[in-house]
Amino acid sequence: MGMSTRSGSRGGAKEMYEVFDVTTWEVSRFVVSGSKEKEWRICPDTKRFGLLKFPVSVLADDWEEGQGYTGEAWSEKIASEIGKMIDVPTHDVEIAYYKQTHSSLCWRFLDPDVENLEEGADLINPFDPTYDRNSLIGQKVKYNLELLYQVFESNEILPHLFDMIVFDALIGNTDRHQDNFGIITTNETKRFAPLYDNASCLGRELKLDGIHEKMSNPHSFENYIKRCTSLIRLGNSKKRTKHFQLLEAVLDSYKESARQSFQKVESLDNNKIDKILHAVPTQVMHEDTKSFVNKVLTTRRDIILGMR
């Protein structure tokens, strides 16, 4: 089914995340939006559906094998594990190998026979049917904190809004739009879906030379941390909002409601971060990149905890 990678000595072995070679897995007939970058595959042993998502750089017209590629395979996996560590539901993710490239493999979290996913845009629609997914704006509303508060409150899932915002600030997620969160419904139940599509984070876009520059230049590293932005804007601003500015706005307006979400970050100690990063095989993630991501996570965590 996959290539299992482990390291360590007898009696003290530390398991690595498995890398699944999906070359021979059946491609599902189910159509995926943006099919150039992802496709459903079926695990031959478990019959479980996994969404294979290729690194962004591989999709470039001028990309050639051997050039290297961006780190969505490890960023999606690490983000998923971080969420679980701090009790923020995230989808289950593995690392896949296909055509000499490591990609992310995101297991399907819906039972399509009885469950339906209503994404954020579907939840926004009752507030403004003219809302446009691409421009993040409608005739009445804009994709901002105030709108999301109304959407989450009306669906009785408000705590999950603050979990999502704090989680994204922790990992530096720059792409939390209305199509990567939602609710799962059946004829009788409704629940918040695990956060998915979390790969745009943790410096996954940086090449090694960029990582080395930031690790050797404290000012450059600090700027990288503080300038990271969210898609969730404040008020009528046309500019993207920096993550920590968004957290300040949350604390200013909704401190009591958001308190528990901030407290969740306390559980992410250094040992847990080390364990997650160590488990990523070195052929997937360079050791220098692991050191950088470790510093990113501990720095962002400490800033968030200091804001409460």
Coordinates of N, CA and C in Angstrom, one line a residue, residues 68-251:
G68 N 13.0 20.5 -8.4 CA 12.5 20.7 -7.1 C 11.1 21.2 -7.1
Y69 N 10.5 21.3 -5.9 CA 9.1 21.7 -5.9 C 8.7 22.3 -4.5
T70 N 7.6 23.0 -4.5 CA 7.2 23.6 -3.2 C 6.7 22.5 -2.2
G71 N 6.6 22.9 -1.0 CA 6.4 22.0 0.1 C 5.0 21.7 0.6
E72 N 4.1 21.7 -0.3 CA 2.7 21.5 0.1 C 2.5 20.1 0.7
A73 N 3.3 19.1 0.3 CA 3.2 17.7 0.8 C 3.4 17.7 2.3
W74 N 4.5 18.4 2.8 CA 4.7 18.4 4.2 C 3.9 19.4 4.9
S75 N 3.6 20.6 4.3 CA 2.9 21.6 5.0 C 1.5 21.2 5.3
E76 N 0.8 20.5 4.4 CA -0.5 20.0 4.6 C -0.5 19.0 5.7
K77 N 0.5 18.1 5.7 CA 0.5 17.0 6.7 C 0.8 17.6 8.1
I78 N 1.8 18.5 8.2 CA 2.1 19.1 9.5 C 0.9 19.9 10.0
A79 N 0.3 20.7 9.2 CA -0.9 21.5 9.6 C -2.0 20.6 10.2
S80 N -2.2 19.5 9.5 CA -3.2 18.6 10.0 C -2.9 18.0 11.4
E81 N -1.6 17.7 11.6 CA -1.2 17.2 12.9 C -1.2 18.2 14.0
I82 N -0.8 19.5 13.6 CA -0.8 20.6 14.6 C -2.3 20.8 15.1
G83 N -3.2 20.8 14.1 CA -4.6 21.0 14.5 C -5.1 19.9 15.5
K84 N -4.7 18.7 15.3 CA -5.1 17.6 16.2 C -4.5 17.8 17.5
M85 N -3.2 18.3 17.6 CA -2.5 18.5 18.8 C -3.2 19.5 19.7
I86 N -3.9 20.5 19.1 CA -4.5 21.6 19.9 C -6.0 21.5 19.9
D87 N -6.5 20.3 19.5 CA -7.9 20.0 19.6 C -8.7 20.9 18.7
V88 N -8.2 21.2 17.5 CA -8.9 21.8 16.4 C -9.1 20.8 15.3
P89 N -10.3 20.4 15.0 CA -10.5 19.3 14.0 C -9.9 19.7 12.6
T90 N -9.1 18.8 12.1 CA -8.5 18.9 10.8 C -8.7 17.6 10.0
H91 N -8.7 17.7 8.7 CA -8.9 16.4 8.0 C -7.6 15.6 8.1
D92 N -7.7 14.3 7.8 CA -6.6 13.4 7.9 C -5.8 13.5 6.6
V93 N -4.5 13.6 6.8 CA -3.6 13.8 5.6 C -2.4 12.9 5.7
E94 N -2.0 12.3 4.5 CA -0.8 11.6 4.4 C 0.1 12.2 3.4
I95 N 1.3 11.7 3.3 CA 2.2 12.1 2.2 C 2.2 11.0 1.1
A96 N 2.1 11.5 -0.1 CA 2.0 10.6 -1.2 C 3.2 10.7 -2.1
Y97 N 3.5 9.7 -2.9 CA 4.6 9.7 -3.9 C 4.0 9.3 -5.3
Y98 N 4.2 10.1 -6.3 CA 3.7 9.9 -7.6 C 4.5 10.6 -8.6
K99 N 5.0 9.9 -9.6 CA 5.8 10.5 -10.7 C 7.0 11.3 -10.2
Q100 N 7.7 10.7 -9.2 CA 8.9 11.2 -8.7 C 8.7 12.5 -7.9
T101 N 7.5 12.7 -7.4 CA 7.1 13.9 -6.7 C 6.3 13.6 -5.5
H102 N 6.6 14.2 -4.4 CA 5.8 14.1 -3.1 C 4.7 15.1 -3.2
S103 N 3.5 14.5 -2.9 CA 2.3 15.3 -2.8 C 1.5 15.0 -1.6
S104 N 0.4 15.8 -1.3 CA -0.4 15.5 -0.1 C -1.5 14.6 -0.6
L105 N -1.9 13.7 0.4 CA -3.0 12.8 0.1 C -4.0 13.0 1.3
C106 N -5.2 13.6 0.9 CA -6.2 14.0 1.9 C -7.3 13.0 1.9
W107 N -7.5 12.3 3.0 CA -8.6 11.3 3.0 C -9.9 12.0 3.1
R108 N -10.9 11.4 2.4 CA -12.2 11.9 2.3 C -12.9 11.8 3.7
F109 N -13.5 12.9 4.2 CA -14.1 12.9 5.5 C -15.6 12.8 5.5
L110 N -16.2 12.7 4.3 CA -17.6 12.7 4.1 C -18.1 11.2 3.8
D111 N -19.2 10.8 4.3 CA -19.9 9.6 3.8 C -20.9 10.1 2.8
P112 N -20.6 10.0 1.5 CA -21.4 10.6 0.5 C -22.8 10.1 0.4
D113 N -23.0 8.9 1.0 CA -24.4 8.3 0.9 C -25.4 9.0 1.9
V114 N -24.8 9.6 3.0 CA -25.7 10.2 4.0 C -25.3 11.6 4.4
E115 N -24.2 12.0 3.9 CA -23.7 13.4 4.4 C -23.5 14.3 3.2
N116 N -23.6 15.6 3.5 CA -23.4 16.6 2.5 C -22.6 17.7 3.1
L117 N -21.7 18.3 2.3 CA -20.8 19.4 2.8 C -21.4 20.7 2.3
E118 N -21.7 21.6 3.2 CA -22.1 22.9 2.9 C -20.9 23.8 3.2
E119 N -20.3 24.3 2.1 CA -19.1 25.1 2.3 C -19.4 26.6 2.7
G120 N -18.4 27.3 3.1 CA -18.6 28.6 3.6 C -19.4 29.5 2.7
A121 N -19.1 29.4 1.4 CA -19.9 30.2 0.4 C -21.4 29.9 0.4
D122 N -21.7 28.6 0.7 CA -23.1 28.2 0.8 C -23.7 28.9 2.0
L123 N -22.9 29.0 3.1 CA -23.4 29.6 4.3 C -23.6 31.1 4.2
I124 N -22.7 31.7 3.4 CA -22.8 33.1 3.2 C -23.9 33.5 2.3
N125 N -24.3 32.6 1.4 CA -25.4 32.9 0.4 C -26.6 33.5 1.0
P126 N -27.2 33.0 2.1 CA -28.4 33.6 2.6 C -28.2 35.1 3.0
F127 N -27.0 35.5 3.3 CA -26.8 36.9 3.7 C -26.6 37.8 2.5
D128 N -26.2 37.2 1.4 CA -26.1 37.9 0.1 C -25.9 37.0 -1.1
P129 N -27.0 36.7 -1.8 CA -27.0 35.8 -2.9 C -26.1 36.2 -4.0
T130 N -25.6 37.5 -4.0 CA -24.7 38.0 -5.1 C -23.3 37.7 -4.7
Y131 N -23.0 37.1 -3.6 CA -21.6 37.0 -3.1 C -20.8 36.1 -4.2
D132 N -19.6 36.7 -4.5 CA -18.8 36.1 -5.6 C -17.6 35.4 -4.9
R133 N -17.4 34.1 -5.2 CA -16.4 33.3 -4.6 C -15.0 33.8 -5.0
N134 N -14.8 34.3 -6.2 CA -13.5 34.8 -6.6 C -13.1 36.1 -6.1
S135 N -14.0 37.1 -6.1 CA -13.7 38.4 -5.6 C -13.9 38.6 -4.1
L136 N -14.5 37.6 -3.4 CA -14.8 37.6 -2.0 C -15.7 38.8 -1.6
I137 N -16.6 39.1 -2.5 CA -17.5 40.3 -2.2 C -18.8 40.1 -2.9
G138 N -19.8 40.7 -2.3 CA -21.2 40.7 -3.0 C -21.7 42.1 -2.9
Q139 N -22.9 42.3 -3.3 CA -23.5 43.6 -3.3 C -23.8 44.1 -1.9
K140 N -23.9 43.2 -0.9 CA -24.3 43.5 0.5 C -23.1 43.2 1.4
V141 N -22.3 42.2 1.2 CA -21.3 41.8 2.1 C -19.9 41.7 1.5
K142 N -18.9 41.7 2.4 CA -17.6 41.4 2.1 C -17.0 40.3 3.0
Y143 N -16.0 39.6 2.5 CA -15.5 38.5 3.3 C -14.6 39.1 4.4
N144 N -15.2 39.3 5.5 CA -14.4 39.9 6.6 C -14.9 39.3 7.9
L145 N -14.2 39.7 9.0 CA -14.5 39.1 10.3 C -16.0 39.3 10.7
E146 N -16.5 40.5 10.4 CA -17.9 40.8 10.8 C -18.9 39.8 10.2
L147 N -18.7 39.6 8.9 CA -19.5 38.7 8.1 C -19.4 37.3 8.7
L148 N -18.2 36.8 8.9 CA -18.0 35.4 9.4 C -18.6 35.3 10.8
Y149 N -18.5 36.3 11.6 CA -19.2 36.2 12.9 C -20.7 35.9 12.8
Q150 N -21.3 36.7 11.9 CA -22.8 36.5 11.7 C -23.1 35.1 11.1
V151 N -22.2 34.7 10.2 CA -22.5 33.3 9.6 C -22.3 32.2 10.6
F152 N -21.2 32.3 11.4 CA -21.0 31.2 12.3 C -22.0 31.3 13.5
E153 N -22.4 32.4 13.9 CA -23.3 32.6 15.0 C -24.7 32.0 14.6
S154 N -25.1 32.4 13.4 CA -26.4 32.0 12.9 C -26.5 30.5 12.7
N155 N -25.4 29.8 12.5 CA -25.4 28.4 12.3 C -25.0 27.6 13.6
E156 N -24.9 28.4 14.7 CA -24.6 27.9 16.0 C -23.2 27.1 16.1
I157 N -22.2 27.7 15.4 CA -20.9 27.1 15.4 C -19.8 28.1 15.7
L158 N -20.2 29.2 16.5 CA -19.3 30.3 16.7 C -18.0 29.9 17.3
P159 N -17.9 29.0 18.3 CA -16.5 28.6 18.8 C -15.6 28.2 17.7
H160 N -16.1 27.6 16.6 CA -15.2 27.1 15.6 C -14.6 28.2 14.7
L161 N -15.3 29.4 14.7 CA -14.7 30.5 14.0 C -13.4 31.0 14.7
F162 N -13.4 31.1 16.0 CA -12.3 31.5 16.7 C -11.2 30.4 16.7
D163 N -11.6 29.2 16.8 CA -10.6 28.1 16.6 C -9.9 28.2 15.2
M164 N -10.7 28.5 14.2 CA -10.1 28.6 12.8 C -9.2 29.7 12.7
I165 N -9.5 30.9 13.3 CA -8.7 32.1 13.2 C -7.4 31.9 13.9
V166 N -7.5 31.3 15.1 CA -6.3 31.1 16.0 C -5.4 30.1 15.3
F167 N -6.0 29.0 14.8 CA -5.2 27.9 14.2 C -4.5 28.5 12.9
D168 N -5.2 29.3 12.1 CA -4.5 29.9 10.9 C -3.4 30.8 11.3
A169 N -3.6 31.6 12.4 CA -2.5 32.5 12.9 C -1.3 31.7 13.4
L170 N -1.6 30.5 14.0 CA -0.5 29.7 14.5 C 0.4 29.1 13.3
I171 N -0.2 28.7 12.3 CA 0.5 28.1 11.2 C 0.9 29.1 10.1
G172 N 0.3 30.3 10.2 CA 0.5 31.3 9.1 C -0.2 30.9 7.8
N173 N -1.4 30.5 7.9 CA -2.2 30.1 6.7 C -2.7 31.4 6.0
T174 N -2.3 31.5 4.8 CA -2.6 32.7 4.0 C -3.8 32.5 3.1
D175 N -4.5 31.4 3.1 CA -5.5 31.1 2.1 C -6.8 30.5 2.7
R176 N -7.3 31.1 3.8 CA -8.5 30.6 4.4 C -9.7 31.3 3.8
H177 N -10.2 30.8 2.6 CA -11.3 31.4 2.0 C -12.6 30.6 2.2
Q178 N -13.7 31.0 1.6 CA -15.0 30.4 1.9 C -15.2 29.0 1.4
D179 N -14.2 28.5 0.7 CA -14.3 27.1 0.1 C -13.4 26.1 0.8
N180 N -12.9 26.4 2.0 CA -12.1 25.4 2.7 C -12.5 25.4 4.2
F181 N -13.8 25.7 4.5 CA -14.4 25.4 5.7 C -15.9 25.2 5.4
G182 N -16.6 24.6 6.4 CA -18.0 24.4 6.1 C -18.6 23.5 7.2
I183 N -19.9 23.1 7.0 CA -20.6 22.2 7.9 C -21.0 20.9 7.2
I184 N -21.0 19.8 7.9 CA -21.5 18.6 7.4 C -22.9 18.3 7.9
T185 N -23.8 18.1 7.0 CA -25.2 17.9 7.3 C -25.7 16.5 6.9
T186 N -26.6 16.0 7.7 CA -27.4 14.8 7.3 C -28.9 15.3 7.4
N187 N -29.8 14.3 7.2 CA -31.2 14.6 7.4 C -31.5 15.1 8.8
E188 N -30.7 14.7 9.8 CA -31.0 14.9 11.2 C -30.0 15.7 11.9
T189 N -28.7 15.8 11.4 CA -27.6 16.4 12.2 C -26.9 17.4 11.4
K190 N -26.2 18.3 12.1 CA -25.3 19.3 11.5 C -24.1 19.4 12.4
R191 N -22.9 19.4 11.8 CA -21.7 19.6 12.6 C -20.6 20.4 11.7
F192 N -19.7 21.0 12.4 CA -18.6 21.7 11.7 C -17.7 20.7 11.1
A193 N -17.3 20.9 9.9 CA -16.4 20.0 9.2 C -15.0 20.3 9.6
P194 N -14.2 19.2 9.6 CA -12.7 19.4 9.9 C -12.1 20.4 8.9
L195 N -11.3 21.3 9.4 CA -10.6 22.3 8.5 C -9.8 21.5 7.5
Y196 N -9.9 21.9 6.2 CA -9.2 21.3 5.2 C -8.6 22.3 4.2
D197 N -7.7 21.8 3.4 CA -7.0 22.7 2.4 C -6.1 23.7 3.2
N198 N -5.3 23.2 4.1 CA -4.5 24.0 5.0 C -3.0 24.1 4.6
A199 N -2.7 23.9 3.3 CA -1.3 23.8 2.9 C -0.6 25.1 2.7
S200 N -1.3 26.2 2.6 CA -0.6 27.5 2.3 C -0.1 28.1 3.6
C201 N 0.9 27.5 4.2 CA 1.4 27.9 5.5 C 2.8 27.4 5.7
L202 N 3.4 27.8 6.8 CA 4.7 27.3 7.3 C 5.9 27.5 6.4
G203 N 5.8 28.5 5.5 CA 6.9 28.7 4.6 C 7.1 27.7 3.5
R204 N 6.0 27.0 3.1 CA 6.1 25.9 2.1 C 6.5 26.5 0.8
E205 N 6.4 27.8 0.6 CA 6.8 28.4 -0.7 C 8.3 28.7 -0.9
L206 N 9.0 28.6 0.3 CA 10.4 29.0 0.3 C 11.3 27.9 -0.2
K207 N 12.3 28.3 -1.0 CA 13.4 27.4 -1.3 C 14.5 27.5 -0.2
L208 N 15.4 26.5 -0.3 CA 16.4 26.5 0.8 C 17.2 27.7 0.9
D209 N 17.5 28.4 -0.2 CA 18.3 29.6 0.0 C 17.5 30.7 0.7
G210 N 16.2 30.8 0.5 CA 15.4 31.7 1.2 C 15.3 31.4 2.7
I211 N 15.2 30.1 3.0 CA 15.2 29.6 4.4 C 16.5 30.0 5.1
H212 N 17.6 29.7 4.4 CA 18.9 30.1 5.0 C 19.1 31.5 5.3
E213 N 18.6 32.4 4.3 CA 18.7 33.8 4.5 C 17.9 34.3 5.7
K214 N 16.7 33.7 5.9 CA 15.8 34.1 7.1 C 16.4 33.6 8.4
M215 N 17.0 32.4 8.3 CA 17.5 31.8 9.6 C 18.8 32.6 10.0
S216 N 19.5 33.2 9.1 CA 20.7 33.9 9.4 C 20.5 35.4 9.6
N217 N 19.3 35.9 9.3 CA 19.0 37.3 9.4 C 17.8 37.5 10.3
P218 N 18.0 37.8 11.6 CA 16.9 37.9 12.5 C 15.8 38.9 12.1
H219 N 16.2 40.1 11.4 CA 15.3 41.1 11.0 C 14.4 40.5 9.9
S220 N 15.0 39.8 9.0 CA 14.3 39.2 7.9 C 13.3 38.1 8.4
F221 N 13.7 37.3 9.4 CA 12.8 36.3 10.0 C 11.6 37.0 10.7
E222 N 11.9 38.1 11.4 CA 10.9 38.8 12.1 C 9.8 39.4 11.2
N223 N 10.3 40.0 10.1 CA 9.4 40.5 9.1 C 8.5 39.4 8.5
Y224 N 9.1 38.3 8.2 CA 8.4 37.2 7.6 C 7.3 36.8 8.5
I225 N 7.5 36.7 9.8 CA 6.5 36.3 10.8 C 5.4 37.3 10.9
K226 N 5.8 38.6 11.0 CA 4.8 39.6 11.3 C 4.0 40.1 10.1
R227 N 4.5 39.9 8.9 CA 3.8 40.3 7.7 C 2.9 39.3 7.1
C228 N 2.9 38.1 7.7 CA 2.0 37.0 7.2 C 0.5 37.5 7.3
T229 N -0.2 37.3 6.3 CA -1.6 37.8 6.2 C -2.7 36.7 6.1
S230 N -3.9 37.1 6.5 CA -5.1 36.2 6.3 C -5.9 36.8 5.2
L231 N -6.7 35.9 4.6 CA -7.7 36.4 3.6 C -8.9 37.1 4.3
I232 N -9.1 36.8 5.6 CA -10.2 37.4 6.3 C -9.8 38.9 6.7
R233 N -10.6 39.8 6.1 CA -10.3 41.2 6.2 C -11.1 41.8 7.4
L234 N -10.7 43.1 7.7 CA -11.4 43.8 8.8 C -12.2 44.9 8.2
G235 N -13.5 45.0 8.5 CA -14.4 46.1 8.0 C -14.3 46.2 6.5
N236 N -14.2 47.4 6.0 CA -14.2 47.6 4.5 C -12.8 47.7 3.9
S237 N -11.8 47.3 4.7 CA -10.4 47.4 4.2 C -10.2 46.6 2.9
K238 N -9.5 47.2 2.0 CA -9.2 46.5 0.7 C -7.9 45.8 0.9
K239 N -7.1 46.0 2.0 CA -5.9 45.4 2.2 C -6.1 44.1 3.0
R240 N -5.2 43.1 2.7 CA -5.2 41.9 3.5 C -4.8 42.2 4.9
T241 N -5.4 41.5 5.9 CA -5.1 41.8 7.3 C -4.0 40.9 7.8
K242 N -3.0 41.4 8.5 CA -2.0 40.6 9.1 C -2.6 39.7 10.2
H243 N -2.1 38.5 10.3 CA -2.8 37.5 11.3 C -2.9 38.1 12.7
F244 N -1.8 38.7 13.1 CA -1.8 39.2 14.5 C -2.7 40.4 14.7
Q245 N -2.9 41.2 13.6 CA -3.9 42.3 13.7 C -5.3 41.7 13.8
L246 N -5.5 40.6 13.1 CA -6.9 40.0 13.1 C -7.1 39.4 14.5
L247 N -6.1 38.8 15.1 CA -6.3 38.3 16.5 C -6.5 39.5 17.5
E248 N -5.9 40.6 17.3 CA -6.1 41.8 18.1 C -7.6 42.2 18.0
A249 N -8.1 42.2 16.8 CA -9.5 42.6 16.6 C -10.5 41.6 17.2
V250 N -10.1 40.3 17.2 CA -10.9 39.3 17.8 C -10.9 39.5 19.3
L251 N -9.8 39.8 19.9 CA -9.7 40.1 21.4 C -10.4 41.4 21.7

